[in-house]
Coordinates of C-alpha atoms in Angstrom, one line a residue:
X1 CA 29.6 21.6 57.8
X2 CA 27.8 23.5 55.1
X3 CA 31.1 25.0 53.9
X4 CA 32.6 21.6 53.8
X5 CA 29.8 20.2 51.7
X6 CA 29.9 23.2 49.4
X7 CA 33.7 22.8 48.9
X8 CA 33.3 19.1 48.1
X9 CA 30.4 19.7 45.7
X10 CA 32.4 22.3 43.8
X11 CA 35.4 19.9 43.5
X12 CA 33.2 17.1 42.3
X13 CA 31.4 19.2 39.7
X14 CA 34.6 20.7 38.4
X15 CA 36.1 17.2 38.1
X16 CA 33.1 16.2 35.9
X17 CA 33.4 19.3 33.8
X18 CA 37.2 18.8 33.2
X19 CA 36.4 15.2 32.0
X20 CA 33.9 16.4 29.5
X21 CA 35.3 19.7 28.4
X22 CA 37.3 18.3 25.5
X23 CA 34.4 16.3 24.0
X24 CA 32.0 19.3 24.3
X25 CA 34.3 21.9 22.9
X26 CA 33.9 20.9 19.3
X27 CA 32.1 23.6 17.3
X28 CA 29.3 21.9 15.2
X29 CA 29.3 24.9 12.8
X30 CA 33.0 24.3 12.1
X31 CA 32.5 20.6 11.8
X32 CA 29.8 21.1 9.0
X33 CA 31.6 24.1 7.6
X34 CA 28.6 26.4 7.8
X35 CA 28.1 29.9 9.2
X36 CA 26.2 30.5 12.5
X37 CA 23.3 32.1 10.6
X38 CA 23.1 29.2 8.1
X39 CA 19.6 28.1 7.1
X40 CA 18.4 24.5 7.7
X41 CA 18.7 23.8 4.0
X42 CA 22.4 24.8 4.0
X43 CA 23.0 22.7 7.1
X44 CA 21.2 19.7 5.6
X45 CA 23.2 19.9 2.3
X46 CA 26.5 20.3 4.2
X47 CA 25.7 17.2 6.3
X48 CA 24.7 15.1 3.3
X49 CA 27.9 16.0 1.5
X50 CA 30.2 15.3 4.4
X51 CA 28.3 12.1 5.4
X52 CA 28.7 10.7 2.0
X53 CA 32.4 11.5 2.0
X54 CA 33.1 9.9 5.4
X55 CA 30.4 7.2 5.4
X56 CA 31.8 3.9 7.0
X57 CA 30.7 2.0 4.0
X58 CA 33.2 3.9 1.9
X59 CA 35.9 4.6 4.4
X60 CA 37.1 1.8 6.6
X61 CA 39.9 3.7 8.4
X62 CA 39.3 4.7 12.0
X63 CA 39.9 8.4 11.3
X64 CA 37.0 8.5 8.8
X65 CA 34.7 6.7 11.1
X66 CA 35.5 9.1 14.0
X67 CA 34.9 12.0 11.6
X68 CA 31.6 10.5 10.5
X69 CA 30.5 10.3 14.2
X70 CA 31.5 13.9 14.7
X71 CA 29.5 15.0 11.7
X72 CA 26.4 13.1 12.9
X73 CA 26.8 14.7 16.3
X74 CA 27.1 18.2 14.8
X75 CA 24.1 17.6 12.6
X76 CA 22.0 16.4 15.6
X77 CA 22.6 19.7 17.3
X78 CA 22.1 22.1 14.4
X79 CA 19.2 20.3 12.8
X80 CA 17.2 20.6 16.0
X81 CA 16.0 24.2 16.7
X82 CA 15.9 23.7 20.5
X83 CA 19.4 22.2 20.6
X84 CA 20.8 24.8 18.3
X85 CA 19.3 27.6 20.3
X86 CA 20.8 26.1 23.5
X87 CA 24.2 25.8 21.9
X88 CA 24.1 29.3 20.6
X89 CA 23.2 30.7 24.0
X90 CA 25.2 28.4 26.3
X91 CA 27.6 26.4 24.1
X92 CA 25.8 23.2 25.1
X93 CA 22.8 21.6 23.3
X94 CA 21.2 20.4 26.5
X95 CA 20.5 23.9 27.7
X96 CA 23.2 23.8 30.4
X97 CA 25.2 27.0 30.3
X98 CA 28.8 26.5 29.8
X99 CA 31.1 25.2 27.2
X100 CA 32.0 27.6 24.4
X101 CA 29.5 30.2 25.6
X102 CA 31.6 32.5 27.8
X103 CA 28.6 32.8 30.0
X104 CA 29.6 34.9 33.0
X105 CA 29.2 34.0 36.7
X106 CA 28.4 36.5 39.4
X107 CA 25.5 37.6 41.6
X108 CA 25.9 34.6 43.8
X109 CA 26.8 32.3 40.9
X110 CA 29.6 29.8 40.5
X111 CA 31.8 29.7 37.5
X112 CA 34.3 27.1 36.3
X113 CA 37.0 28.1 33.9
X114 CA 39.2 25.8 31.8
X115 CA 42.1 27.6 30.1
X116 CA 43.2 26.3 26.8
X117 CA 46.5 28.2 27.0
X118 CA 49.5 28.1 29.2
X119 CA 47.9 29.8 32.1
X120 CA 46.0 26.7 33.2
X121 CA 42.6 26.8 34.9
X122 CA 41.5 27.9 38.3
X123 CA 38.8 29.3 40.7
X124 CA 38.6 32.8 42.2
X125 CA 36.4 34.2 44.8
X126 CA 35.0 37.3 43.2
X127 CA 32.7 38.7 45.7
X128 CA 30.5 37.9 48.7
X129 CA 29.0 34.5 48.3
X130 CA 30.1 34.2 44.6
X131 CA 32.9 33.0 42.5
X132 CA 34.2 34.5 39.3
X133 CA 36.1 32.6 36.6
X134 CA 39.8 33.5 36.2
X135 CA 40.8 35.2 33.0
X136 CA 43.1 32.7 31.4
X137 CA 44.9 32.9 28.1
X138 CA 43.5 32.3 24.6
X139 CA 40.9 29.5 24.1
X140 CA 39.5 29.6 27.6
X141 CA 36.3 27.8 28.4
X142 CA 33.8 28.7 31.1
X143 CA 30.9 27.0 32.9
X144 CA 28.5 28.9 35.0
X145 CA 25.5 28.1 37.0
X146 CA 23.6 30.0 39.7
X147 CA 21.8 28.7 42.8
X148 CA 18.6 30.5 43.3
X149 CA 18.3 29.8 47.0
X150 CA 19.5 27.8 50.0
X151 CA 18.0 24.5 48.7
X152 CA 16.8 25.1 45.1
X153 CA 18.9 26.0 42.1
X154 CA 17.8 27.8 38.9
X155 CA 18.2 24.5 37.0
X156 CA 15.9 22.5 39.3
X157 CA 18.4 20.9 41.7
X158 CA 19.6 21.9 45.1
X159 CA 22.8 21.3 47.1
X160 CA 21.6 17.9 48.3
X161 CA 21.1 16.8 44.7
X162 CA 24.8 17.5 43.8
X163 CA 25.8 14.9 46.3
X164 CA 23.1 12.5 45.1
X165 CA 24.5 12.5 41.6
X166 CA 27.1 10.1 42.8
X167 CA 24.9 8.0 45.1
X168 CA 22.0 7.6 42.8
X169 CA 19.5 9.1 45.3
X170 CA 18.0 12.5 45.8
X171 CA 16.6 14.4 48.7
X172 CA 13.7 15.2 46.5
X173 CA 14.2 11.7 45.3
X174 CA 11.9 9.9 43.1
X175 CA 12.1 10.4 39.4
X176 CA 15.3 12.3 38.7
X177 CA 18.6 10.5 38.1
X178 CA 21.5 12.4 39.5
X179 CA 19.4 15.5 40.0
X180 CA 19.2 16.2 36.2
X181 CA 15.8 14.6 35.4
X182 CA 14.5 17.7 33.6
X183 CA 17.5 17.8 31.3
X184 CA 17.0 14.2 30.2
X185 CA 13.4 14.9 29.4
X186 CA 14.3 17.9 27.4
X187 CA 16.9 15.9 25.4
X188 CA 14.4 13.1 24.8
X189 CA 11.8 15.6 23.5
X190 CA 14.4 17.3 21.4
X191 CA 15.4 14.0 19.7
X192 CA 11.9 13.1 18.9
X193 CA 11.2 16.5 17.3
X194 CA 14.2 16.0 15.0
X195 CA 12.5 13.3 13.1
X196 CA 8.9 14.3 13.8
X197 CA 7.9 14.0 10.1
X198 CA 8.8 10.3 10.0
X199 CA 6.0 8.0 11.0
X200 CA 6.9 5.2 13.3
X201 CA 5.3 2.1 11.7
X202 CA 4.0 -0.9 13.6
X203 CA 1.5 -3.6 12.5
X204 CA -1.5 -1.4 13.4
X205 CA -0.2 1.6 11.6
X206 CA 0.6 -0.5 8.6
X207 CA -2.9 -2.0 8.4
X208 CA -4.8 1.3 9.0
X209 CA -2.6 3.9 7.2
X210 CA -0.5 2.1 4.6
X211 CA -2.0 -1.1 3.3
X212 CA -4.1 -0.5 0.2
X213 CA -4.8 3.2 1.1
X214 CA -3.5 4.3 -2.3
X215 CA -0.7 6.5 -1.0
X216 CA 3.0 5.8 -1.8
X217 CA 5.3 5.4 1.2
X218 CA 9.1 5.7 1.5
X219 CA 10.0 3.3 4.4
X220 CA 13.2 2.9 6.3
X221 CA 13.9 -0.4 8.0
X222 CA 16.6 -0.5 10.6
X223 CA 17.9 -2.0 13.8
X224 CA 18.8 0.3 16.8
X225 CA 22.4 -1.1 16.7
X226 CA 23.0 -0.1 13.1
X227 CA 25.1 2.9 12.2
X228 CA 24.0 5.5 9.6
X229 CA 20.3 5.5 10.6
X230 CA 20.3 9.2 11.2
X231 CA 21.8 9.9 7.8
X232 CA 19.1 7.7 6.1
X233 CA 16.4 9.6 8.1
X234 CA 17.8 13.0 6.9
X235 CA 17.6 11.8 3.3
X236 CA 14.0 10.6 3.5
X237 CA 13.0 13.8 5.3
X238 CA 14.4 15.8 2.4
X239 CA 12.7 13.6 -0.2
X240 CA 9.4 13.9 1.7
X241 CA 9.7 17.6 1.8
X242 CA 10.1 17.8 -2.0
X243 CA 7.2 15.4 -2.6
X244 CA 4.7 16.6 0.0
X245 CA 1.3 15.4 -0.9
X246 CA 2.6 12.6 -3.1
X247 CA 4.6 10.7 -0.6
X248 CA 4.6 9.7 3.1
X249 CA 7.6 8.5 5.0
X250 CA 7.9 6.0 7.8
X251 CA 10.4 3.8 9.7
X252 CA 10.2 0.2 11.0
X253 CA 12.3 -0.9 13.8
X254 CA 12.9 -4.6 12.8
X255 CA 14.0 -5.4 16.3
X256 CA 10.7 -4.5 18.0
X257 CA 8.5 -5.1 14.9
X258 CA 10.2 -8.3 13.8
X259 CA 6.8 -10.0 12.8
X260 CA 5.9 -7.0 10.6
X261 CA 9.3 -7.0 8.9
X262 CA 8.9 -10.8 8.3
X263 CA 5.4 -10.3 6.9
X264 CA 6.8 -7.7 4.4
X265 CA 9.8 -9.8 3.5
X266 CA 12.3 -7.4 5.0
X267 CA 15.4 -9.0 6.3
X268 CA 17.7 -6.8 8.4
X269 CA 21.2 -6.5 7.0
X270 CA 24.4 -4.7 8.0
X271 CA 23.0 -1.3 7.2
X272 CA 19.5 0.3 7.2
X273 CA 17.4 -0.3 4.1
X274 CA 15.0 1.9 2.1
X275 CA 11.8 0.6 0.4
X276 CA 9.0 2.2 -1.6
X277 CA 5.6 0.9 -0.9
X278 CA 3.4 1.4 -4.0
X279 CA 1.1 -0.2 -6.5
X280 CA 1.3 -1.9 -9.9
X281 CA -1.1 -0.8 -12.7
X282 CA -3.2 -3.9 -11.8
X283 CA -3.7 -2.6 -8.2
X284 CA -1.3 -5.0 -6.5
X285 CA 0.8 -3.6 -3.7
X286 CA 4.5 -3.8 -4.1
X287 CA 7.6 -3.1 -1.9
X288 CA 10.6 -2.1 -4.0
X289 CA 14.0 -1.6 -2.4
X290 CA 16.2 1.3 -3.3
X291 CA 19.8 0.0 -3.7
X292 CA 21.6 2.9 -5.4
X293 CA 23.8 5.7 -4.0
X294 CA 22.1 7.3 -1.0
X295 CA 21.6 10.8 -2.4
X296 CA 18.3 12.6 -2.0
X297 CA 17.9 13.5 -5.7
X298 CA 18.3 9.9 -6.7
X299 CA 16.0 8.6 -4.0
X300 CA 13.4 11.2 -5.1
X301 CA 13.6 10.0 -8.7
X302 CA 13.1 6.4 -7.5
X303 CA 10.0 7.3 -5.6
X304 CA 8.6 9.2 -8.6
X305 CA 9.1 6.1 -10.8
X306 CA 7.0 4.1 -8.3
X307 CA 4.1 6.4 -8.0
X308 CA 0.7 4.8 -8.9
X309 CA -0.1 4.3 -12.6
X310 CA -3.9 3.7 -12.5
X311 CA -4.6 6.3 -15.1
X312 CA -5.0 4.9 -18.6
X313 CA -3.1 6.9 -21.3
X314 CA -5.5 7.3 -24.3
X315 CA -5.5 8.9 -27.8
X316 CA -8.5 11.1 -28.4
X317 CA -8.5 10.1 -32.0
X318 CA -9.5 6.5 -31.1
X319 CA -11.2 7.2 -27.7
X320 CA -14.8 5.9 -27.6
X321 CA -16.8 8.2 -25.4
X322 CA -19.9 6.1 -25.7
X323 CA -18.1 3.0 -24.4
X324 CA -16.8 5.1 -21.4
X325 CA -20.2 6.5 -20.6
X326 CA -21.8 3.0 -20.6
X327 CA -19.9 2.0 -17.5
X328 CA -21.3 2.8 -14.1
X329 CA -18.2 4.0 -12.2
X330 CA -17.7 7.8 -12.8
X331 CA -14.8 8.6 -15.1
X332 CA -12.4 11.5 -15.1
X333 CA -9.9 12.6 -17.8
X334 CA -7.0 14.9 -17.6
X335 CA -6.0 16.9 -20.7
X336 CA -2.5 18.3 -20.5
X337 CA 0.4 19.2 -22.8
X338 CA 2.7 16.7 -20.9
X339 CA 4.2 13.8 -22.8
X340 CA 3.9 11.6 -19.7
X341 CA 1.2 11.3 -17.1
X342 CA 1.7 14.2 -14.6
X343 CA 2.8 13.3 -11.1
X344 CA -0.3 15.0 -9.6
X345 CA -2.6 12.8 -11.7
X346 CA -0.7 9.6 -10.8
X347 CA -1.0 10.5 -7.1
X348 CA -4.8 11.1 -7.4
X349 CA -5.3 7.9 -9.4
X350 CA -3.8 6.0 -6.4
X351 CA -5.8 7.8 -3.7
X352 CA -9.1 7.4 -5.6
X353 CA -8.5 4.1 -7.3
X354 CA -11.7 2.1 -7.5
X355 CA -13.8 5.2 -7.0
X356 CA -13.1 6.6 -10.4
X357 CA -11.8 5.4 -13.8
X358 CA -8.9 7.6 -14.6
X359 CA -7.8 8.6 -18.1
X360 CA -5.2 11.2 -19.4
X361 CA -4.2 12.4 -22.8
X362 CA -1.7 14.7 -24.4
X363 CA -3.2 17.7 -26.1
X364 CA -1.9 21.0 -27.5
X365 CA -4.6 22.9 -29.5
X366 CA -7.9 24.1 -28.0
X367 CA -9.2 24.7 -31.5
X368 CA -9.1 21.0 -32.2
X369 CA -12.7 19.8 -32.9
X370 CA -12.3 16.9 -30.5
X371 CA -11.3 19.4 -27.7
X372 CA -14.1 21.8 -28.6
X373 CA -16.6 18.9 -28.5
X374 CA -15.5 18.2 -24.9
X375 CA -16.1 21.9 -24.0
X376 CA -12.5 22.6 -23.0
X377 CA -11.1 26.1 -23.7
X378 CA -7.8 25.9 -21.7
X379 CA -5.2 23.4 -20.5
X380 CA -4.7 21.6 -18.2
X381 CA -8.3 20.6 -17.9
X382 CA -10.4 17.8 -16.2
X383 CA -13.5 16.4 -17.9
X384 CA -15.8 13.9 -16.1
X385 CA -18.6 11.5 -17.0
X386 CA -21.3 10.6 -14.5
X387 CA -22.6 7.0 -14.3
X388 CA -25.6 8.0 -16.5
X389 CA -23.3 9.2 -19.2
X390 CA -23.6 12.9 -18.6
X391 CA -20.4 14.8 -19.4
X392 CA -19.2 17.7 -17.2
X393 CA -16.1 19.9 -17.5
X394 CA -14.8 20.0 -13.9
X395 CA -12.0 22.5 -14.4
X396 CA -10.0 24.2 -17.1
X397 CA -6.8 26.3 -17.0
X398 CA -5.7 24.6 -13.8
X399 CA -3.0 26.4 -11.9
X400 CA -1.3 25.1 -8.7
X401 CA 0.9 26.5 -6.0
X402 CA 2.7 23.2 -5.2
X403 CA 2.2 19.5 -5.3
X404 CA 0.6 19.2 -1.9
X405 CA -2.0 21.9 -2.4
X406 CA -2.7 20.6 -5.9
X407 CA -3.5 17.1 -4.6
X408 CA -5.7 18.6 -1.9
X409 CA -7.6 21.0 -4.2
X410 CA -8.1 18.5 -7.0
X411 CA -9.0 15.8 -4.5
X412 CA -11.9 18.0 -3.2
X413 CA -13.0 18.5 -6.8
X414 CA -13.1 14.8 -7.4
X415 CA -15.0 14.2 -4.1
X416 CA -17.6 16.8 -5.1
X417 CA -18.1 15.0 -8.5
X418 CA -18.4 11.7 -6.7
X419 CA -21.2 13.0 -4.5
X420 CA -23.0 14.3 -7.5
X421 CA -22.6 10.9 -9.1
X422 CA -24.1 9.1 -6.1
X423 CA -27.2 11.4 -6.3
X424 CA -27.6 10.5 -10.0
X425 CA -27.1 6.8 -9.3
X426 CA -29.7 6.8 -6.5
X427 CA -32.4 8.3 -8.7
X428 CA -34.2 5.7 -10.8
X429 CA -33.7 6.2 -14.5
X430 CA -36.7 6.1 -17.0
X431 CA -36.6 2.9 -18.9
X432 CA -33.9 1.4 -16.8
X433 CA -34.2 -2.4 -16.6
X434 CA -33.7 -4.2 -13.3
X435 CA -30.5 -5.9 -14.7
X436 CA -29.0 -2.4 -15.2
X437 CA -29.1 -1.7 -11.5
X438 CA -26.2 -3.4 -9.8
X439 CA -26.9 -5.7 -6.8
X440 CA -25.1 -5.3 -3.5
X441 CA -23.1 -8.3 -2.7
X442 CA -24.1 -9.5 0.9
X443 CA -21.6 -10.1 3.7
X444 CA -21.3 -13.7 4.6
X445 CA -22.5 -14.2 8.2
X446 CA -23.7 -17.1 10.4
X447 CA -27.3 -16.0 9.9
X448 CA -27.2 -16.1 6.1
X449 CA -24.5 -18.8 5.5
X450 CA -26.9 -21.7 4.8
X451 CA -29.1 -19.7 2.4
X452 CA -26.1 -18.2 0.5
X453 CA -23.5 -21.0 0.7
X454 CA -25.4 -24.0 2.0
X455 CA -25.3 -27.5 0.4
X456 CA -28.2 -26.5 -1.9
X457 CA -25.8 -24.1 -3.7
X458 CA -23.5 -25.8 -6.2
X459 CA -20.8 -23.1 -6.1
X460 CA -20.2 -20.1 -3.9
X461 CA -18.0 -17.3 -5.1
X462 CA -16.6 -15.6 -1.9
X463 CA -14.7 -12.4 -2.0
X464 CA -12.4 -12.3 1.1
X465 CA -11.0 -8.9 2.1
X466 CA -8.7 -7.4 4.8
X467 CA -9.2 -3.7 4.2
X468 CA -12.0 -1.3 3.3
X469 CA -10.3 -0.6 0.0
X470 CA -10.3 -4.3 -0.8
X471 CA -13.9 -4.6 0.2
X472 CA -14.9 -1.8 -2.1
X473 CA -13.0 -3.3 -5.0
X474 CA -14.5 -6.7 -4.6
X475 CA -18.0 -5.3 -4.2
X476 CA -17.7 -3.3 -7.4
X477 CA -16.3 -6.1 -9.5
X478 CA -18.4 -8.9 -8.1
X479 CA -21.6 -6.8 -8.5
X480 CA -20.9 -6.5 -12.2
X481 CA -19.9 -10.1 -12.8
X482 CA -22.9 -11.4 -10.9
X483 CA -25.1 -9.7 -13.5
X484 CA -23.5 -11.5 -16.4
X485 CA -25.4 -14.4 -18.0
X486 CA -22.4 -16.7 -17.9
X487 CA -22.6 -17.0 -14.1
X488 CA -26.3 -18.1 -14.4
X489 CA -26.4 -20.0 -17.6
X490 CA -26.6 -23.5 -16.0
X491 CA -29.5 -22.3 -13.9
X492 CA -31.5 -21.3 -17.0
X493 CA -31.1 -24.7 -18.6
X494 CA -32.0 -26.7 -15.5
X495 CA -34.8 -24.5 -14.2
X496 CA -33.3 -24.6 -10.7
X497 CA -31.9 -21.8 -8.6
X498 CA -28.7 -19.9 -9.6
X499 CA -25.7 -22.1 -10.0
X500 CA -23.5 -19.5 -8.4
X501 CA -24.0 -17.4 -5.3
X502 CA -21.9 -14.3 -4.5
X503 CA -20.9 -13.0 -1.1
X504 CA -18.2 -11.1 0.8
X505 CA -16.1 -12.3 3.7
X506 CA -14.3 -10.2 6.3
X507 CA -11.0 -12.1 6.5
X508 CA -9.9 -10.2 9.6
X509 CA -12.9 -11.6 11.6
X510 CA -13.3 -15.0 9.9
X511 CA -9.8 -16.5 10.2
X512 CA -11.3 -19.8 11.2
X513 CA -13.2 -20.1 8.0
X514 CA -10.1 -19.4 5.9
X515 CA -8.0 -21.8 8.1
X516 CA -10.4 -24.6 7.3
X517 CA -9.4 -24.1 3.7
X518 CA -5.7 -23.4 4.0
X519 CA -3.4 -23.4 7.0
X520 CA -1.9 -20.1 6.0
X521 CA -5.3 -18.4 6.2
X522 CA -4.2 -16.5 3.0
X523 CA -2.7 -13.9 5.3
X524 CA -0.5 -12.4 2.5
X525 CA -3.5 -11.5 0.4
X526 CA -5.5 -8.4 1.0
X527 CA -8.2 -9.6 -1.3
X528 CA -8.9 -12.9 -3.0
X529 CA -11.8 -14.9 -4.6
X530 CA -12.7 -18.3 -3.3
X531 CA -14.8 -20.7 -5.3
X532 CA -16.3 -23.2 -2.8
X533 CA -18.4 -26.3 -3.5
X534 CA -20.3 -27.1 -0.3
X535 CA -21.5 -30.5 -1.4
X536 CA -18.1 -31.8 -2.4
X537 CA -16.1 -30.0 0.3
X538 CA -13.7 -28.5 -2.3
X539 CA -12.4 -25.1 -3.1
X540 CA -10.3 -23.1 -5.6
X541 CA -8.8 -19.6 -5.3
X542 CA -8.1 -16.6 -7.5
X543 CA -5.4 -14.1 -6.4
X544 CA -4.8 -12.3 -9.7
X545 CA -5.9 -8.9 -10.9
X546 CA -9.3 -8.1 -9.6
X547 CA -10.7 -6.7 -12.8
X548 CA -14.1 -7.5 -14.2
X549 CA -12.5 -9.4 -17.2
X550 CA -10.2 -11.6 -15.0
X551 CA -12.9 -12.4 -12.4
X552 CA -15.3 -13.2 -15.2
X553 CA -12.8 -15.6 -16.7
X554 CA -12.3 -17.3 -13.3
X555 CA -16.0 -17.8 -12.8
X556 CA -16.4 -19.2 -16.3
X557 CA -13.5 -21.6 -15.8
X558 CA -15.2 -22.8 -12.5
X559 CA -18.5 -23.4 -14.2
X560 CA -16.8 -25.2 -17.2
X561 CA -14.7 -27.4 -14.9
X562 CA -11.4 -25.9 -16.1
X563 CA -10.2 -25.2 -12.6
X564 CA -8.4 -27.6 -10.3
X565 CA -10.2 -27.8 -6.9
X566 CA -8.6 -28.8 -3.6
X567 CA -10.1 -30.7 -0.7
X568 CA -10.8 -28.5 2.4
X569 CA -9.0 -29.3 5.6
X570 CA -12.3 -29.3 7.4
X571 CA -15.9 -28.1 6.9
X572 CA -15.8 -24.2 6.8
X573 CA -17.9 -22.5 9.4
X574 CA -18.8 -18.8 10.1
X575 CA -18.4 -17.5 13.6

């Protein structure tokens, strides 16, 4: 009985192997045209070149499409270290000894041989309890496996499992499919490691890691059924590698994350799409689509063009240091010989936007009196001003290893300067008037709603935010505007309380309040200003650039009656 089962198992296994031998025998090294000791960079370049040549969008014939699939399959093996190692050792990326490996049988093992020549294929008993493959002609293929005992094999399945492959069950039963559960897990792990650098984006990740965090993202949107996704992923991985520290990469599955794609205005098309999430000089987040030829170099240039531009380019001949030092936010200036704002500085201006005012200027001569006055003796250099006007040279003669380390090191430098500024700000300054100390704008809650925005207050200016970055920005701008006389001028003439009150609103927690004003709840806005008149039940909104000048204009227009107000849907309430 045992011999019968053994004979049947061998026949069944050999049948499966014969069916798969042709598809598994393609050499991925030959497909990509690289040597067996090729570096990952060589493999990646070869893949890009061939994929571009045989991409279905350019070649509609069946042969080119088959070639494209073959190229993708080869790259999937060679780009993954585990699969590549398995292929080199066994001739199969799953780690199952066999095709193209010439792995010998023996010592109680079973070997299958498929001869590519005229000799055909066959089995041969080569010793007690073992089979040896027959030495066929040229191009012979072999498959070997060894059973480690009466019931367990060296690959985690026993004799009973060989029969269960066709019945769907297993004597050890439970979580394996066809006795090869471990191989499936290994393959799944291998696939995930191939694109480990690409962040999978869902709504939660978008809100916490992307939205208004100051970092530029290269985002791939796709559907699982679309072809070419792997090629797109290889491109953005290469771009991310060259822009480490300046760029992050992610992918959105618009099938499972349809609501997020809809929110971002991404409509799935025939092929995957690439977008760059970045910011305009005014601080507004943008999503720009890349529509040119899918080449890493061009995608990289596109990403660089969309890096933040929060640093103001200035001319030292006309730069007013006294005007800079009169502001309360710490300032930093980069002095370099570059004609354009360096990439590193643009990245930092995005990451620390709102926490510093950024400047940069082109300089060449350290003997220039203006440079000497700043105390700089080598370029590039960073000069900073604390909120009390004190100037400090943060670093001169800056040298960097690479973009990523530069962003990290200079980021620590800025954070240290920020801590110093906070200490300075917390200390009371001699002769400082109460008006010079900025007020903290309170958060609108149920407990303080009546006192801040009750019917006794003519106008409430409410800053609604959906992120910590938005909150900080509104806090900073509204604190400054609230000190201006224009927002209180009517109060001074009437002798009554302030005409305008200022408060912040957490839009993520107070959706009911926003819904009472507008059905959309202003979900597309990370931050906005609402001018609300409690007595009249009317409101107006401002969604423009959140700068002190623009917000000041909005408040002035509200007080002067130059803004069109809208009736609320119902009386706003705070939960």
